[in-house]
Short mmCIF file of C-alpha atoms and ligand atoms in Angstrom, two decimals:
data_model
loop_
_atom_site.label_atom_id
_atom_site.label_comp_id
_atom_site.label_asym_id
_atom_site.label_seq_id
_atom_site.Cartn_x
_atom_site.Cartn_y
_atom_site.Cartn_z
CA MET A 24 9.11 36.59 48.24
CA SER A 25 10.74 33.71 50.74
CA VAL A 26 9.43 32.95 54.32
CA THR A 27 12.71 34.81 54.77
CA ASP A 28 11.54 37.83 53.31
CA ARG A 29 8.21 37.67 55.33
CA LEU A 30 9.98 37.46 58.96
CA THR A 31 12.15 40.97 57.43
CA LYS A 32 8.96 42.80 56.65
CA LEU A 33 7.67 41.80 59.76
CA ARG A 34 10.26 42.41 61.77
CA GLU A 35 10.36 45.88 60.26
CA ALA A 36 7.05 46.70 61.08
CA MET A 37 7.62 45.33 64.83
CA GLU A 38 9.11 49.12 65.98
CA PRO A 39 6.04 50.95 64.64
CA ALA A 40 3.47 48.91 65.93
CA GLY A 41 5.63 49.05 69.82
CA VAL A 42 6.02 45.15 70.25
CA ASP A 43 9.25 43.66 70.93
CA ALA A 44 7.60 40.03 69.64
CA VAL A 45 5.01 38.44 68.02
CA TRP A 46 2.65 36.28 68.39
CA VAL A 47 1.18 33.99 65.67
CA SER A 48 -2.14 32.05 65.71
CA GLN A 49 -4.76 33.45 63.24
CA PRO A 50 -4.15 30.29 60.32
CA GLU A 51 -3.38 32.12 56.62
CA ASN A 52 -1.09 34.08 58.75
CA ARG A 53 0.69 31.47 60.29
CA ARG A 54 0.70 29.58 56.91
CA TYR A 55 2.08 32.97 55.45
CA MET A 56 4.57 34.06 58.15
CA SER A 57 5.95 29.97 58.36
CA GLY A 58 5.05 27.85 54.90
CA PHE A 59 3.33 25.43 57.31
CA SER A 60 -0.11 24.83 56.87
CA GLY A 61 -1.05 22.32 59.51
CA SER A 62 -5.05 23.27 60.63
CA ALA A 63 -2.43 23.97 64.54
CA GLY A 64 0.10 26.23 66.06
CA SER A 65 1.67 29.13 67.43
CA LEU A 66 4.49 31.38 65.44
CA PHE A 67 6.67 33.47 68.03
CA ILE A 68 8.74 36.25 66.46
CA THR A 69 11.32 38.19 68.11
CA PRO A 70 14.48 40.46 65.93
CA GLU A 71 16.47 37.37 66.43
CA ASN A 72 13.99 34.58 66.72
CA ALA A 73 11.46 32.35 64.92
CA LEU A 74 9.68 29.57 66.70
CA LEU A 75 7.00 27.38 65.53
CA ALA A 76 5.15 25.36 68.56
CA THR A 77 2.87 22.89 67.22
CA ASP A 78 1.73 19.00 68.41
CA SER A 79 2.75 15.62 68.21
CA ARG A 80 0.23 15.69 64.94
CA TYR A 81 2.59 17.75 63.01
CA THR A 82 6.12 18.22 64.42
CA GLU A 83 7.69 15.95 61.70
CA GLN A 84 5.26 18.38 59.14
CA ALA A 85 6.79 21.61 60.44
CA GLY A 86 10.11 20.96 60.16
CA LYS A 87 10.20 19.84 56.46
CA GLN A 88 7.87 23.11 55.97
CA SER A 89 9.66 24.94 58.02
CA PRO A 90 12.91 24.79 58.11
CA GLU A 91 13.79 28.81 59.30
CA TYR A 92 11.99 27.80 62.03
CA GLN A 93 12.57 25.91 65.56
CA VAL A 94 10.24 23.76 65.85
CA VAL A 95 9.05 23.07 69.34
CA HIS A 96 6.51 20.60 70.45
CA MET A 97 3.79 21.66 72.19
CA ALA A 98 2.61 19.15 74.88
CA GLY A 99 1.01 19.43 78.23
CA PRO A 100 -2.04 21.85 79.18
CA GLY A 101 -1.42 25.28 77.05
CA SER A 102 -0.19 27.80 79.85
CA GLU A 103 2.51 25.83 80.27
CA TRP A 104 3.90 25.46 77.09
CA PHE A 105 2.83 29.14 76.48
CA LYS A 106 5.18 30.43 79.42
CA GLU A 107 7.92 27.88 77.73
CA MET A 108 7.17 29.79 74.60
CA LEU A 109 6.96 33.68 76.85
CA ALA A 110 10.68 31.80 78.38
CA SER A 111 11.83 31.70 74.90
CA MET A 112 11.50 35.88 73.80
CA GLY A 113 14.13 36.74 76.50
CA ASP A 114 13.62 40.08 77.57
CA ALA A 115 11.18 41.27 74.96
CA LYS A 116 8.95 42.53 77.21
CA ARG A 117 5.69 43.59 74.46
CA VAL A 118 4.17 40.50 72.54
CA GLY A 119 2.23 41.24 70.29
CA PHE A 120 -0.94 39.50 69.13
CA GLU A 121 -3.98 39.22 66.72
CA GLU A 122 -6.27 40.84 68.36
CA SER A 123 -9.34 39.90 65.66
CA HIS A 124 -8.03 35.99 66.06
CA VAL A 125 -7.75 35.49 69.56
CA THR A 126 -10.60 34.91 71.47
CA VAL A 127 -11.50 36.97 74.82
CA ALA A 128 -11.35 33.49 76.65
CA THR A 129 -7.67 32.64 75.50
CA HIS A 130 -6.63 36.13 76.02
CA LYS A 131 -7.83 36.82 79.75
CA ARG A 132 -5.70 33.32 80.10
CA LEU A 133 -2.33 34.27 77.95
CA ALA A 134 -2.44 37.85 79.29
CA ASP A 135 -2.30 36.45 82.83
CA LEU A 136 1.10 34.20 82.38
CA CYS A 137 2.46 37.06 80.07
CA GLY A 138 2.12 39.64 83.40
CA GLU A 139 3.34 36.90 85.71
CA ALA A 140 6.36 36.60 83.02
CA GLY A 141 6.64 40.56 83.30
CA LYS A 142 5.39 40.79 79.93
CA GLU A 143 2.61 41.95 78.41
CA LEU A 144 -0.06 41.27 75.23
CA VAL A 145 -0.34 44.09 72.36
CA PRO A 146 -2.62 43.84 69.71
CA ILE A 147 -0.98 44.73 66.21
CA ASN A 148 -3.74 45.31 64.53
CA ASP A 149 -3.43 43.98 60.85
CA ILE A 150 0.07 44.27 60.01
CA ILE A 151 0.35 40.71 58.78
CA GLU A 152 -2.70 41.02 56.93
CA THR A 153 -1.28 44.08 54.76
CA ILE A 154 1.67 42.56 54.13
CA ARG A 155 -0.52 39.27 52.90
CA ALA A 156 -2.33 41.88 50.48
CA ILE A 157 0.04 42.28 48.01
CA LYS A 158 1.19 39.14 45.94
CA ASP A 159 4.73 38.15 45.27
CA ASP A 160 5.10 35.49 41.89
CA ALA A 161 5.00 32.40 43.82
CA GLU A 162 1.13 33.32 45.38
CA ARG A 163 0.41 35.44 41.74
CA ASP A 164 0.71 31.47 39.98
CA ALA A 165 -1.03 29.63 42.56
CA LEU A 166 -4.18 32.21 42.33
CA ILE A 167 -4.03 32.05 37.99
CA SER A 168 -3.86 27.88 38.48
CA ALA A 169 -6.99 28.43 41.23
CA ILE A 170 -8.53 30.94 38.69
CA ARG A 171 -7.58 28.53 34.99
CA ILE A 172 -9.61 25.66 36.70
CA THR A 173 -11.73 27.83 37.65
CA ASP A 174 -13.16 29.07 34.29
CA GLU A 175 -12.58 26.05 33.25
CA ALA A 176 -14.84 23.99 35.27
CA PHE A 177 -17.59 26.91 34.52
CA VAL A 178 -17.72 26.49 30.75
CA GLU A 179 -17.39 22.80 30.96
CA VAL A 180 -20.73 22.81 33.07
CA ARG A 181 -22.31 25.75 31.10
CA ASP A 182 -21.52 23.85 27.92
CA ALA A 183 -23.31 20.95 28.84
CA LEU A 184 -26.19 22.53 31.32
CA GLU A 185 -29.98 21.48 30.16
CA PRO A 186 -33.49 22.18 31.76
CA GLY A 187 -33.93 20.19 34.70
CA ALA A 188 -31.19 20.24 36.10
CA SER A 189 -31.60 22.14 40.03
CA GLU A 190 -28.78 24.07 41.66
CA GLN A 191 -27.19 21.36 43.67
CA ASP A 192 -26.77 19.36 40.05
CA VAL A 193 -24.72 22.13 38.64
CA ALA A 194 -22.74 23.40 41.81
CA TRP A 195 -21.33 19.30 42.11
CA ARG A 196 -21.15 19.81 38.59
CA ILE A 197 -18.97 22.08 39.09
CA GLU A 198 -17.05 20.69 42.23
CA MET A 199 -16.71 17.36 40.03
CA ALA A 200 -15.18 19.75 36.84
CA MET A 201 -12.33 21.30 39.50
CA ARG A 202 -12.17 18.87 41.35
CA ASN A 203 -10.74 16.58 37.68
CA ARG A 204 -8.13 19.45 36.71
CA GLY A 205 -6.19 19.23 39.90
CA ALA A 206 -7.75 21.52 42.21
CA GLU A 207 -7.53 20.74 46.37
CA SER A 208 -10.77 21.75 47.05
CA ILE A 209 -13.42 23.89 46.23
CA ALA A 210 -12.69 27.55 47.51
CA PHE A 211 -15.71 27.97 49.49
CA ASP A 212 -19.13 26.63 49.48
CA LEU A 213 -20.12 26.74 45.89
CA ILE A 214 -23.42 29.17 45.14
CA VAL A 215 -26.04 28.05 42.54
CA ALA A 216 -28.93 30.55 42.61
CA SER A 217 -31.58 30.55 40.12
CA GLY A 218 -34.54 32.23 39.93
CA PRO A 219 -36.17 34.43 43.19
CA ASN A 220 -32.95 32.09 45.23
CA GLY A 221 -30.81 34.46 43.70
CA ALA A 222 -32.10 37.42 45.52
CA MET A 223 -30.01 36.10 48.55
CA ALA A 224 -26.40 37.02 47.79
CA HIS A 225 -25.34 33.76 49.77
CA HIS A 226 -28.34 30.64 48.72
CA SER A 227 -27.55 27.65 49.21
CA PRO A 228 -27.91 25.34 46.39
CA SER A 229 -31.64 23.58 46.27
CA ALA A 230 -32.51 20.20 44.62
CA GLU A 231 -35.12 22.08 42.78
CA PRO A 232 -35.16 21.82 39.19
CA ILE A 233 -34.19 25.52 37.50
CA ALA A 234 -36.69 27.42 35.48
CA VAL A 235 -36.01 27.52 32.05
CA GLY A 236 -35.02 31.97 31.16
CA ALA A 237 -34.60 32.47 34.83
CA PRO A 238 -31.12 34.54 36.21
CA ILE A 239 -28.64 31.68 37.50
CA VAL A 240 -25.97 33.39 39.39
CA ILE A 241 -23.01 31.03 40.28
CA ASP A 242 -20.70 32.05 42.22
CA ILE A 243 -17.50 29.40 42.10
CA GLY A 244 -14.10 28.61 42.97
CA ALA A 245 -11.01 26.25 43.14
CA ARG A 246 -8.10 25.96 45.94
CA VAL A 247 -4.65 25.44 44.91
CA ASP A 248 -1.83 25.51 47.39
CA GLY A 249 -3.67 26.80 49.71
CA TYR A 250 -4.86 29.48 47.35
CA HIS A 251 -8.49 30.67 46.25
CA ALA A 252 -10.48 31.56 43.51
CA ASP A 253 -13.55 33.56 43.13
CA MET A 254 -15.65 34.41 40.21
CA THR A 255 -19.37 35.02 39.59
CA ARG A 256 -21.19 34.22 36.33
CA THR A 257 -24.62 34.98 36.39
CA ILE A 258 -26.26 33.21 32.90
CA CYS A 259 -29.96 31.21 31.70
CA ILE A 260 -30.85 28.49 30.06
CA GLY A 261 -33.46 29.16 27.32
CA ASP A 262 -33.89 33.02 26.51
CA HIS A 263 -32.95 35.65 28.90
CA ASP A 264 -36.22 38.56 29.05
CA ASP A 265 -36.39 41.86 28.60
CA GLN A 266 -35.51 42.42 32.74
CA PHE A 267 -31.97 40.44 32.52
CA ARG A 268 -31.18 42.29 29.50
CA ARG A 269 -31.55 45.87 31.41
CA ILE A 270 -30.23 45.09 34.99
CA TYR A 271 -27.33 42.54 33.69
CA ASP A 272 -26.58 45.67 31.29
CA ILE A 273 -26.00 47.75 34.48
CA VAL A 274 -24.26 45.29 36.32
CA LEU A 275 -21.99 44.58 33.59
CA THR A 276 -21.61 47.97 32.60
CA ALA A 277 -20.58 49.00 36.55
CA GLN A 278 -17.83 46.37 36.35
CA GLU A 279 -16.30 47.61 33.49
CA THR A 280 -16.30 50.88 34.54
CA ALA A 281 -14.94 49.87 38.18
CA ILE A 282 -11.91 47.87 36.66
CA ALA A 283 -11.51 50.46 33.68
CA THR A 284 -10.75 53.34 35.96
CA ILE A 285 -9.60 51.69 39.19
CA GLU A 286 -6.29 53.98 39.93
CA GLU A 287 -2.96 54.03 42.42
CA GLY A 288 -3.96 55.21 45.35
CA MET A 289 -7.77 55.17 45.17
CA THR A 290 -9.32 53.70 48.27
CA GLY A 291 -11.74 50.79 48.89
CA ASP A 292 -14.18 53.44 49.02
CA GLN A 293 -13.59 55.44 46.34
CA ALA A 294 -12.69 52.37 43.81
CA ASP A 295 -16.62 50.62 45.43
CA ALA A 296 -18.31 54.26 44.43
CA LEU A 297 -16.83 54.05 40.63
CA ALA A 298 -19.64 51.25 40.60
CA ARG A 299 -21.33 52.16 43.33
CA ASN A 300 -22.51 55.58 41.67
CA ILE A 301 -23.78 53.46 38.63
CA ILE A 302 -26.32 51.49 39.45
CA GLU A 303 -27.37 54.13 42.42
CA LYS A 304 -27.77 56.22 38.78
CA ALA A 305 -29.49 53.17 37.33
CA GLY A 306 -32.18 53.07 40.13
CA HIS A 307 -30.83 50.42 41.45
CA GLY A 308 -28.33 51.85 44.14
CA PRO A 309 -30.10 50.54 47.45
CA GLU A 310 -30.40 46.54 45.47
CA PHE A 311 -26.53 46.76 45.91
CA GLY A 312 -26.40 45.58 49.10
CA HIS A 313 -22.68 44.30 49.49
CA SER A 314 -18.95 45.46 48.77
CA LEU A 315 -17.80 45.74 45.62
CA GLY A 316 -14.75 43.75 45.94
CA HIS A 317 -11.79 41.86 48.33
CA GLY A 318 -8.81 40.35 48.25
CA VAL A 319 -7.94 37.44 47.77
CA GLY A 320 -5.77 34.83 49.03
CA LEU A 321 -4.49 32.31 51.42
CA ALA A 322 -8.41 33.38 52.22
CA VAL A 323 -11.37 34.01 50.35
CA HIS A 324 -11.66 37.66 51.81
CA GLU A 325 -8.50 38.92 52.69
CA TYR A 326 -7.50 42.54 52.49
CA PRO A 327 -7.89 44.95 50.65
CA ARG A 328 -11.39 45.21 50.83
CA LEU A 329 -13.47 47.07 48.23
CA GLY A 330 -16.34 48.62 49.87
CA GLN A 331 -18.45 51.48 51.37
CA ARG A 332 -15.87 53.34 54.08
CA ALA A 333 -13.17 51.33 53.58
CA PRO A 334 -9.58 52.77 53.94
CA ASP A 335 -7.38 50.31 52.42
CA VAL A 336 -5.28 52.00 49.67
CA LEU A 337 -5.18 50.36 46.50
CA THR A 338 -1.64 49.74 45.03
CA GLN A 339 0.78 47.68 43.05
CA GLY A 340 0.83 44.09 43.22
CA MET A 341 -2.20 43.94 45.15
CA ILE A 342 -5.14 41.43 43.62
CA PHE A 343 -8.75 41.44 44.67
CA THR A 344 -12.08 41.35 42.93
CA VAL A 345 -14.35 43.72 41.76
CA GLU A 346 -18.27 41.85 41.78
CA PRO A 347 -21.04 44.50 41.85
CA GLY A 348 -24.77 42.98 42.53
CA ILE A 349 -28.36 43.64 41.37
CA TYR A 350 -30.70 41.60 43.52
CA ILE A 351 -34.76 41.66 42.96
CA THR A 352 -37.22 40.20 45.72
CA GLY A 353 -38.65 37.93 43.80
CA TRP A 354 -37.35 38.42 40.42
CA GLY A 355 -33.44 37.27 41.58
CA GLY A 356 -30.25 38.72 41.45
CA VAL A 357 -27.33 39.30 38.60
CA ARG A 358 -24.01 39.69 39.68
CA ILE A 359 -20.61 39.50 37.93
CA GLU A 360 -17.21 38.77 39.66
CA ASP A 361 -13.69 38.58 38.55
CA ILE A 362 -10.40 38.73 40.30
CA VAL A 363 -7.87 41.45 38.92
CA GLU A 364 -4.21 42.22 39.59
CA PHE A 365 -3.17 45.53 40.07
CA LYS A 366 -0.41 46.13 38.09
CA ASP A 367 1.49 49.10 36.41
CA GLY A 368 -1.10 51.88 37.03
CA ARG A 369 -4.69 49.88 36.18
CA CYS A 370 -6.59 46.49 36.63
CA SER A 371 -5.61 43.69 34.39
CA VAL A 372 -8.38 41.06 34.76
CA LEU A 373 -7.00 37.60 35.52
CA SER A 374 -10.55 35.34 35.11
CA SER A 375 -11.18 34.13 31.34
CA ALA A 376 -14.62 32.62 31.47
CA PRO A 377 -17.11 34.56 29.21
CA LYS A 378 -19.70 36.85 30.11
CA ILE A 379 -23.14 36.62 28.27
CA ASN A 380 -23.14 39.89 25.84
CA VAL A 381 -26.70 41.13 26.73
CA LYS A 382 -25.66 44.47 24.10
CA ASN A 383 -25.51 41.52 20.94
CA GLY A 384 -27.76 39.62 22.19
CA SER A 385 -25.74 36.59 22.73
ZN1 ZN B 672 -17.17 35.03 44.40
ZN1 ZN B 673 -15.82 37.67 45.87
#
């Protein structure tokens, strides 16, 4: 889907949302709607026009990346250029804005300016995030490149892992392995959490040596062309104990069951329950404290959401994670996370890094 197609989709959504124009400032939405990858700028989209306002650091880049837009040099105080943008919207009265991104202070200032110009700021909820939930071919390709790099980096570092390594060592080796394979950056601060640290789902890697036999939760992702991979494996240096085998088996069964049974039209809440029921029946419900998964793309966490009470409907073309976990204070955690694509009525797994197979003891 080209930027032109994305503009068409957004314009189609404007009337049902009760707006005549849309102001886009959220970074991923801005990049998705325009192709512009700079860190600052606003889009102003009406049924007829598409303007991209940015500062002098980016005007040349914006002109190259966003030929569908008229690039406007944003200079002087915010109120001045915003007034110019409002004037460029002609007789559009209701201007949509991203309420979950704009600060209260900015909203107040710009709402006043809109009022002076005879216009009104209207929240557009998550129109663009909803369009972004369904990936086109180019987005899928970027995600698959990021996923491949992540898979390969994991295997390289896992195979070379020896007693005495620290969580920080492992995180840094994985980061290097991803960069060596062409990742533009890491997708997020990599998580390597061994032993009791693994009970904290978002632990920061420490410099302590990893204990032999302790579970190690490794949650990693590479970023390619702005798209984020996100994958978790739980491994051990040395043999795993019986507790590990038992917990790992429950988490893996929960993950495999959810992946095999998610159906078109299910809500994120229903998908979450497929895995959660298994973990609850095994007596570990309270120890699965987070959601089952989330969409991935220009943001690491985006629509659809798969979690308790998540209303998002799962449908063809969505790409999301499935990542159940069990976290036991004082012992550690097990999380297994893969990215799947919802296609032809079922989930197919895009990540390919091997998992421990506890059933045959390997
Ligand atoms: Zn993750
Ligand atoms: Zn995730």
